[in-house]
PDB file of C-alpha atoms in Angstrom:
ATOM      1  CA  UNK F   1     -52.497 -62.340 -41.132  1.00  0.00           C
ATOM      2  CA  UNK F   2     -50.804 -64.796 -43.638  1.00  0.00           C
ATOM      3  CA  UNK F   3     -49.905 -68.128 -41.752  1.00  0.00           C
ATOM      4  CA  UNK F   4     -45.948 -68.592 -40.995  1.00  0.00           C
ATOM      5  CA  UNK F   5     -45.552 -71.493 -42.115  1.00  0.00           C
ATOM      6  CA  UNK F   6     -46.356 -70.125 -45.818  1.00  0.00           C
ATOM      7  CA  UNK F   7     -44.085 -66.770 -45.252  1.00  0.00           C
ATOM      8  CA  UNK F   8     -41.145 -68.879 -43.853  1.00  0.00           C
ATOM      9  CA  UNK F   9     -40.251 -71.035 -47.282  1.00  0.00           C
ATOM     10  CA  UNK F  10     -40.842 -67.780 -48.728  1.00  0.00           C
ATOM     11  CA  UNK F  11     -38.485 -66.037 -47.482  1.00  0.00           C
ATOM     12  CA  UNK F  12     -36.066 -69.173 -47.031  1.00  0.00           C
ATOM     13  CA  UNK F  13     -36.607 -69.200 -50.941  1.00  0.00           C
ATOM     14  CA  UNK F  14     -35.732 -65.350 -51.471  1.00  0.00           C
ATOM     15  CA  UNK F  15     -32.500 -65.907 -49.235  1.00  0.00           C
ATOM     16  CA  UNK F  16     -31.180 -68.571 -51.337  1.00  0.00           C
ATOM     17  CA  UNK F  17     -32.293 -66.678 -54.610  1.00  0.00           C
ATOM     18  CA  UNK F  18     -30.361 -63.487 -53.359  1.00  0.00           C
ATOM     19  CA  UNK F  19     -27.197 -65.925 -51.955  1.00  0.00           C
ATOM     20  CA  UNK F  20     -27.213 -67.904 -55.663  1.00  0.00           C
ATOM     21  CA  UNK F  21     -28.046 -64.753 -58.067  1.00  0.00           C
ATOM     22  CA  UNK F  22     -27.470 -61.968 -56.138  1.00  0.00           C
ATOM     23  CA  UNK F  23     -29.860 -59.200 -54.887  1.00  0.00           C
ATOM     24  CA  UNK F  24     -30.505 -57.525 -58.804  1.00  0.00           C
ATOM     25  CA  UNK F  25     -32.698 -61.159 -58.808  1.00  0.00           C
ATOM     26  CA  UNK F  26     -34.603 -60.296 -56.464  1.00  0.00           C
ATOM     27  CA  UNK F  27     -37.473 -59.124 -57.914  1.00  0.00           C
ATOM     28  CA  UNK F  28     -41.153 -60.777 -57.027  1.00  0.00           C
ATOM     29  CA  UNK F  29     -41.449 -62.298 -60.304  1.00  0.00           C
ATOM     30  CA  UNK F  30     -37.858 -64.243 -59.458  1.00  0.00           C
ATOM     31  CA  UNK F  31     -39.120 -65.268 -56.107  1.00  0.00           C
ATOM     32  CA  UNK F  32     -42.191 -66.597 -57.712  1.00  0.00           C
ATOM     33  CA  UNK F  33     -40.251 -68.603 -60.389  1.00  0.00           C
ATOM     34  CA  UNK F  34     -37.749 -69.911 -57.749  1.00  0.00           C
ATOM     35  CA  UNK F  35     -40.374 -70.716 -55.124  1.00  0.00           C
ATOM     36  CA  UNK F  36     -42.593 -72.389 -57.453  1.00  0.00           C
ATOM     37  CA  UNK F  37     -46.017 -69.858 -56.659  1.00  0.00           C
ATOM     38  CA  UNK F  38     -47.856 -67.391 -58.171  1.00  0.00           C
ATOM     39  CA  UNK F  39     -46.900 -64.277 -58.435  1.00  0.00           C
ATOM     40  CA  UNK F  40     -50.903 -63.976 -56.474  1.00  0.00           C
ATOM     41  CA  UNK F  41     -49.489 -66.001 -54.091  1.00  0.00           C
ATOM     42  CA  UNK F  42     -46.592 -64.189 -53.316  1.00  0.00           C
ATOM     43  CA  UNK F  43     -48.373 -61.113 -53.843  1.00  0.00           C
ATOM     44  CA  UNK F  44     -50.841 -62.079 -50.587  1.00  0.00           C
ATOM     45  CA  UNK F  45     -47.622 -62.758 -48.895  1.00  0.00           C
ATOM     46  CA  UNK F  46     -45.618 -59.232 -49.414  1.00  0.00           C
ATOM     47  CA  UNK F  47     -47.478 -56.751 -50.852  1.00  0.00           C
ATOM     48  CA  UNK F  48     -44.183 -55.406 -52.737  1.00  0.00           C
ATOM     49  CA  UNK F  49     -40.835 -55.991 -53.197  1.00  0.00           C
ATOM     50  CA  UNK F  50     -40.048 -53.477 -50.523  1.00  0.00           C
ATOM     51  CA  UNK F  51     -42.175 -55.759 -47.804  1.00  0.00           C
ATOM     52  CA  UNK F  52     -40.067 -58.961 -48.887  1.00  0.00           C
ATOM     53  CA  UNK F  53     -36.808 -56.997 -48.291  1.00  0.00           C
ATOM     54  CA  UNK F  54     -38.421 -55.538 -44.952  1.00  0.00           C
ATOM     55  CA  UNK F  55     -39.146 -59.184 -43.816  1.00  0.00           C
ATOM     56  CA  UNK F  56     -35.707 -60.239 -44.456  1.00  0.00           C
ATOM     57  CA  UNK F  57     -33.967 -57.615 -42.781  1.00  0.00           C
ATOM     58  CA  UNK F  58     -36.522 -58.713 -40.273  1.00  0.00           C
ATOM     59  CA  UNK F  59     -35.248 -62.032 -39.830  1.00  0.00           C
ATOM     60  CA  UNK F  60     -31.896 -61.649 -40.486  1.00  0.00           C
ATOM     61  CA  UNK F  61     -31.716 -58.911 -37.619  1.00  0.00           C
ATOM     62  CA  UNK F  62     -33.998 -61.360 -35.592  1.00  0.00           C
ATOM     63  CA  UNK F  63     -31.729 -64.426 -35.708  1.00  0.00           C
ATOM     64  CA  UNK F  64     -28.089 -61.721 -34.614  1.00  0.00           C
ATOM     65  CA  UNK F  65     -31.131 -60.868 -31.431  1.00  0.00           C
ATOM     66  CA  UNK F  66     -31.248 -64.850 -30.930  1.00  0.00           C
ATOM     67  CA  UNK F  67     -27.870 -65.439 -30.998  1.00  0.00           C
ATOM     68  CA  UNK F  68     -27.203 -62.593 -28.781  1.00  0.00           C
ATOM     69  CA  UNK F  69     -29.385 -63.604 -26.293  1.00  0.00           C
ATOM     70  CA  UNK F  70     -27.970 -66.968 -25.948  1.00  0.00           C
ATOM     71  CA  UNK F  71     -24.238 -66.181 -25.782  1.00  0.00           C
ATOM     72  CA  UNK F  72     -25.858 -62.886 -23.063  1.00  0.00           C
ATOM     73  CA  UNK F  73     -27.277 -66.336 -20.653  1.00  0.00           C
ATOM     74  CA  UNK F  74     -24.219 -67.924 -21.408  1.00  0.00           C
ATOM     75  CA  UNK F  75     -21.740 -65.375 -20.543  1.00  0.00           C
ATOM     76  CA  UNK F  76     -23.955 -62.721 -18.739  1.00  0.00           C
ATOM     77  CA  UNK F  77     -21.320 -60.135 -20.689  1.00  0.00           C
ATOM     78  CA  UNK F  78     -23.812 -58.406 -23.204  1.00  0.00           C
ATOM     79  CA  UNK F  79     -20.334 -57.011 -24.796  1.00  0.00           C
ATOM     80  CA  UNK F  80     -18.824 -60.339 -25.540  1.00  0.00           C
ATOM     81  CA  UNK F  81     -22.140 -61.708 -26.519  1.00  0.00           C
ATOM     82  CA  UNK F  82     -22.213 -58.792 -29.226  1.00  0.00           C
ATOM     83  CA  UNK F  83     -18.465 -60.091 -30.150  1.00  0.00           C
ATOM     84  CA  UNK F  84     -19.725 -63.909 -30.554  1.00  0.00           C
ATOM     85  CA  UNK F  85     -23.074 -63.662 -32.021  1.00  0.00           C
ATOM     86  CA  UNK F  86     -20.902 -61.449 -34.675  1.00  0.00           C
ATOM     87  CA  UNK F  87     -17.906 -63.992 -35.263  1.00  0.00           C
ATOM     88  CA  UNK F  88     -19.076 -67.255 -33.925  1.00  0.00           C
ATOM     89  CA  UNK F  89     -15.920 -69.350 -33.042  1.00  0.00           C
ATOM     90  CA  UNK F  90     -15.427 -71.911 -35.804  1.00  0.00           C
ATOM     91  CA  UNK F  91     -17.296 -69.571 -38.314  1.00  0.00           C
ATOM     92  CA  UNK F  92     -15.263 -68.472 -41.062  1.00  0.00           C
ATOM     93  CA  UNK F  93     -15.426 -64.724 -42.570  1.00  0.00           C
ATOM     94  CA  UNK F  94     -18.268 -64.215 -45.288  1.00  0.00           C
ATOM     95  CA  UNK F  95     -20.568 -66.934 -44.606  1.00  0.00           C
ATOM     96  CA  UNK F  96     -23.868 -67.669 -45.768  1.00  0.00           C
ATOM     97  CA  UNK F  97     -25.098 -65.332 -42.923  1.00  0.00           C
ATOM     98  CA  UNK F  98     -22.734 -62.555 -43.550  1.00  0.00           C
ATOM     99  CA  UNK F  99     -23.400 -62.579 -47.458  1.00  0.00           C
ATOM    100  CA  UNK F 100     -27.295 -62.530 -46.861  1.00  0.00           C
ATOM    101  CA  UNK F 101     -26.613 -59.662 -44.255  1.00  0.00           C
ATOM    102  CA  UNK F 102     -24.593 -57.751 -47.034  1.00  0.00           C
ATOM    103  CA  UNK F 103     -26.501 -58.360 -49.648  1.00  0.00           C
ATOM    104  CA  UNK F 104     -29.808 -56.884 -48.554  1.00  0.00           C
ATOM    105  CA  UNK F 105     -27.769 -53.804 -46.925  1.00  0.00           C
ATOM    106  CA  UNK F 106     -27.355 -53.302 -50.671  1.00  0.00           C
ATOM    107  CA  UNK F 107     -30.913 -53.876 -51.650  1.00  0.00           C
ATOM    108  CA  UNK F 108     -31.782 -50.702 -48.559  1.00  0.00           C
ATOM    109  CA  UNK F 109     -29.324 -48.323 -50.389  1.00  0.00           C
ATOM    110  CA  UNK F 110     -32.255 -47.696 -53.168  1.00  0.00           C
ATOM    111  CA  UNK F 111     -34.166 -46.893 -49.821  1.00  0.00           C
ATOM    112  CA  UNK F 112     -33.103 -45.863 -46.780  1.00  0.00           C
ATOM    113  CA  UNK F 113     -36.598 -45.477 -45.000  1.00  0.00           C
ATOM    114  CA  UNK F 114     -36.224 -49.192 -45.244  1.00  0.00           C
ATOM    115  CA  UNK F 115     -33.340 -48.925 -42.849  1.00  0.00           C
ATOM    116  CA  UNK F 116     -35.803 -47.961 -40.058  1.00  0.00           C
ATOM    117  CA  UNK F 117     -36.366 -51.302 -38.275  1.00  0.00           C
ATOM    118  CA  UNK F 118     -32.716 -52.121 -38.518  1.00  0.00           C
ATOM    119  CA  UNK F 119     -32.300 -48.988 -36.758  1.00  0.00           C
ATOM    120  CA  UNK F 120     -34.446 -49.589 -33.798  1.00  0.00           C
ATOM    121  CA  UNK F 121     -33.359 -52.991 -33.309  1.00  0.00           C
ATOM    122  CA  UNK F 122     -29.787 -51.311 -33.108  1.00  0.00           C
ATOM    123  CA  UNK F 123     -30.849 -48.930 -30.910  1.00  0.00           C
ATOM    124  CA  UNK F 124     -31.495 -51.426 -28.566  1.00  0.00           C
ATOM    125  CA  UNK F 125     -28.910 -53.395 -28.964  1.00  0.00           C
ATOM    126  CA  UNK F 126     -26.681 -50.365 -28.115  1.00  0.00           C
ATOM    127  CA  UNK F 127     -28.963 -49.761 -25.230  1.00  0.00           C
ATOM    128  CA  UNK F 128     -28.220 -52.740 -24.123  1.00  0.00           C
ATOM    129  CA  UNK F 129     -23.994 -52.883 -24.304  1.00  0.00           C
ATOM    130  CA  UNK F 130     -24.165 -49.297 -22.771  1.00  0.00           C
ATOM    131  CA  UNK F 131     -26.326 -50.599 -19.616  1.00  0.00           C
ATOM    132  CA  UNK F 132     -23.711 -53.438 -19.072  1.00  0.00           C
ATOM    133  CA  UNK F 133     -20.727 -51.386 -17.973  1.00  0.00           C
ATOM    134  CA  UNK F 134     -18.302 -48.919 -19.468  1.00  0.00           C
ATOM    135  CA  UNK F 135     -20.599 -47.240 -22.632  1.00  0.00           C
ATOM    136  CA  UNK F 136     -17.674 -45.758 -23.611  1.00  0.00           C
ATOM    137  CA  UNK F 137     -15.933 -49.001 -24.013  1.00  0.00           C
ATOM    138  CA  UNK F 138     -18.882 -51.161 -24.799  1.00  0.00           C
ATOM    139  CA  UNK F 139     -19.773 -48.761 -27.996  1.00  0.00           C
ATOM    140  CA  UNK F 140     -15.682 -48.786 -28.855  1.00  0.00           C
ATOM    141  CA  UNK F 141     -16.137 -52.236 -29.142  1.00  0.00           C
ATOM    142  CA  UNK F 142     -19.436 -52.684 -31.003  1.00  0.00           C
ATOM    143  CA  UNK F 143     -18.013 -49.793 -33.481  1.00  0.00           C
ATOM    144  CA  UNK F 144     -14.885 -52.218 -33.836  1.00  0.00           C
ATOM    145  CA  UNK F 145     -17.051 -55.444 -34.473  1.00  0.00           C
ATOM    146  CA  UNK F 146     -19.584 -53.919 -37.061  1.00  0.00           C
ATOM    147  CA  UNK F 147     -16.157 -52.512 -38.545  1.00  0.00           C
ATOM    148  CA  UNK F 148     -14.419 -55.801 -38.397  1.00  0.00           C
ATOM    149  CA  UNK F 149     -17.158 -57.608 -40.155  1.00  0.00           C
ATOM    150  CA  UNK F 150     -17.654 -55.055 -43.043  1.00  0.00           C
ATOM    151  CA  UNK F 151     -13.909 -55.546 -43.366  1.00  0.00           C
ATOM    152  CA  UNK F 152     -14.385 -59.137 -44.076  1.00  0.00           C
ATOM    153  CA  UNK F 153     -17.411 -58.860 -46.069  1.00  0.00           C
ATOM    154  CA  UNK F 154     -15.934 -56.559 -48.790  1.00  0.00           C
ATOM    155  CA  UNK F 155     -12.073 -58.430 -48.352  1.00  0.00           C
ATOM    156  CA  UNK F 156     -11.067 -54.578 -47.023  1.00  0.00           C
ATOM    157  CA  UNK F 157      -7.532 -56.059 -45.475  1.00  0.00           C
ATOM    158  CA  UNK F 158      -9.241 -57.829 -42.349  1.00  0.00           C
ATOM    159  CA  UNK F 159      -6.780 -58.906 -40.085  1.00  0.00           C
ATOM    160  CA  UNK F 160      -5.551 -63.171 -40.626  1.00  0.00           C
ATOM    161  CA  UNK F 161      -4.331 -65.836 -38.509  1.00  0.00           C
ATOM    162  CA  UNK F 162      -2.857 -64.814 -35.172  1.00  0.00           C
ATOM    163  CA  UNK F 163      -3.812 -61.208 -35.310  1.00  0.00           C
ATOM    164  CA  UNK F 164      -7.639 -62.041 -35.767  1.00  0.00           C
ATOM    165  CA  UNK F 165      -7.557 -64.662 -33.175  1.00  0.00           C
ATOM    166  CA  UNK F 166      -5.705 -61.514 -30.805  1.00  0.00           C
ATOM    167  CA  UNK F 167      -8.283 -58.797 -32.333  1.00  0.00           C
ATOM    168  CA  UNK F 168     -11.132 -60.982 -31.727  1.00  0.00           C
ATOM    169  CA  UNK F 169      -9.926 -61.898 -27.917  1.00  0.00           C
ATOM    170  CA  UNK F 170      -9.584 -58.539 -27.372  1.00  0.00           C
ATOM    171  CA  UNK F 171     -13.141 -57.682 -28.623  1.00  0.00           C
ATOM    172  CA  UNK F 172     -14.311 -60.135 -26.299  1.00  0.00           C
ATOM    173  CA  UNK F 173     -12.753 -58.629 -23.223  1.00  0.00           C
ATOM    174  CA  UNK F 174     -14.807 -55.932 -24.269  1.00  0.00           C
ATOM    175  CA  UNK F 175     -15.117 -53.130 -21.282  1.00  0.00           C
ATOM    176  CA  UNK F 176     -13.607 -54.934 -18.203  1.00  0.00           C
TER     177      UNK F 176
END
């Protein structure tokens, strides 16, 4: 198994490649330019494009599972959590993490069987908003959040000032 601390400025490189050129860059002879490898080297890393994608799905879906987790011990309201590991307060709409996210959505719509890890790891994320009350109103709101944030992502009339701020409290009331 290649070492992590090789993958990680790897993929750190891809994520800034995608952010500064956009995902039609991202091709493995891109990376290898940006990153300053071989195209060997990144070869023995992901075997094709379609791994490097995988991987940062992967992490990108990994990090949302972090930052659920903490706001979860923080709150013990796996709703809310949901809500703030979305929109973290002080965050503002399309940033770095919600381009990335976006971004290599785009790069799975040339394959959707790449879509099938982000799928599990939303299965269980629904799994666990359902086991924490109302699954009626827990899935309402997790249906509202992924909706809010596409909203901002592609500038689809999100709600501004006051009305987000009442939106987002109300998302984070969740199913009480």
């Amino acid at each position: 198994m290649p070492r992590k601390s090789q993958r990680e400025p790897l993929l750190d490189a891809a994520e800034q490649l995608v952010l500064d050129e956009g995902v039609a860059a991202l091709t493995l002879n891109g990376l290898a330019r940006v990153a300053g490898v071989s195209k060997g080297g990144l070869l023995y890393h992901f075997e094709s494009k379609a791994a490097l994608v995988a991987a940062m799905v992967e992490r990108v879906a990994a990090r949302f599972a972090e930052a659920q987790d903490r706001h979860v011990s923080k709150s013990g309201d796996a709703v809310r959590a949901y809500v703030d590991a979305t929109f973290p307060k002080g965050r503002p709409a399309r940033s770095r993490e919600d381009r990335l996210g976006a971004s290599l959505l785009a790069a799975y719509l040339n394959d959707p069987e790449l879509l099938a890890p982000l799928r599990e790891r939303y299965e269980g994320w629904q799994e666990r908003l359902e086991a924490s009350g109302d699954p009626v109103a827990a899935t309402i709101v997790r249906l509202a959040v992924d909706g809010l944030w596409l909203a901002d992502l592609f500038g689809l009339a999100p709600p501004q000032g006051k009305l987000r701020k009442q939106v987002l409290g109300r998302l984070r009331e969740g199913s009480q």
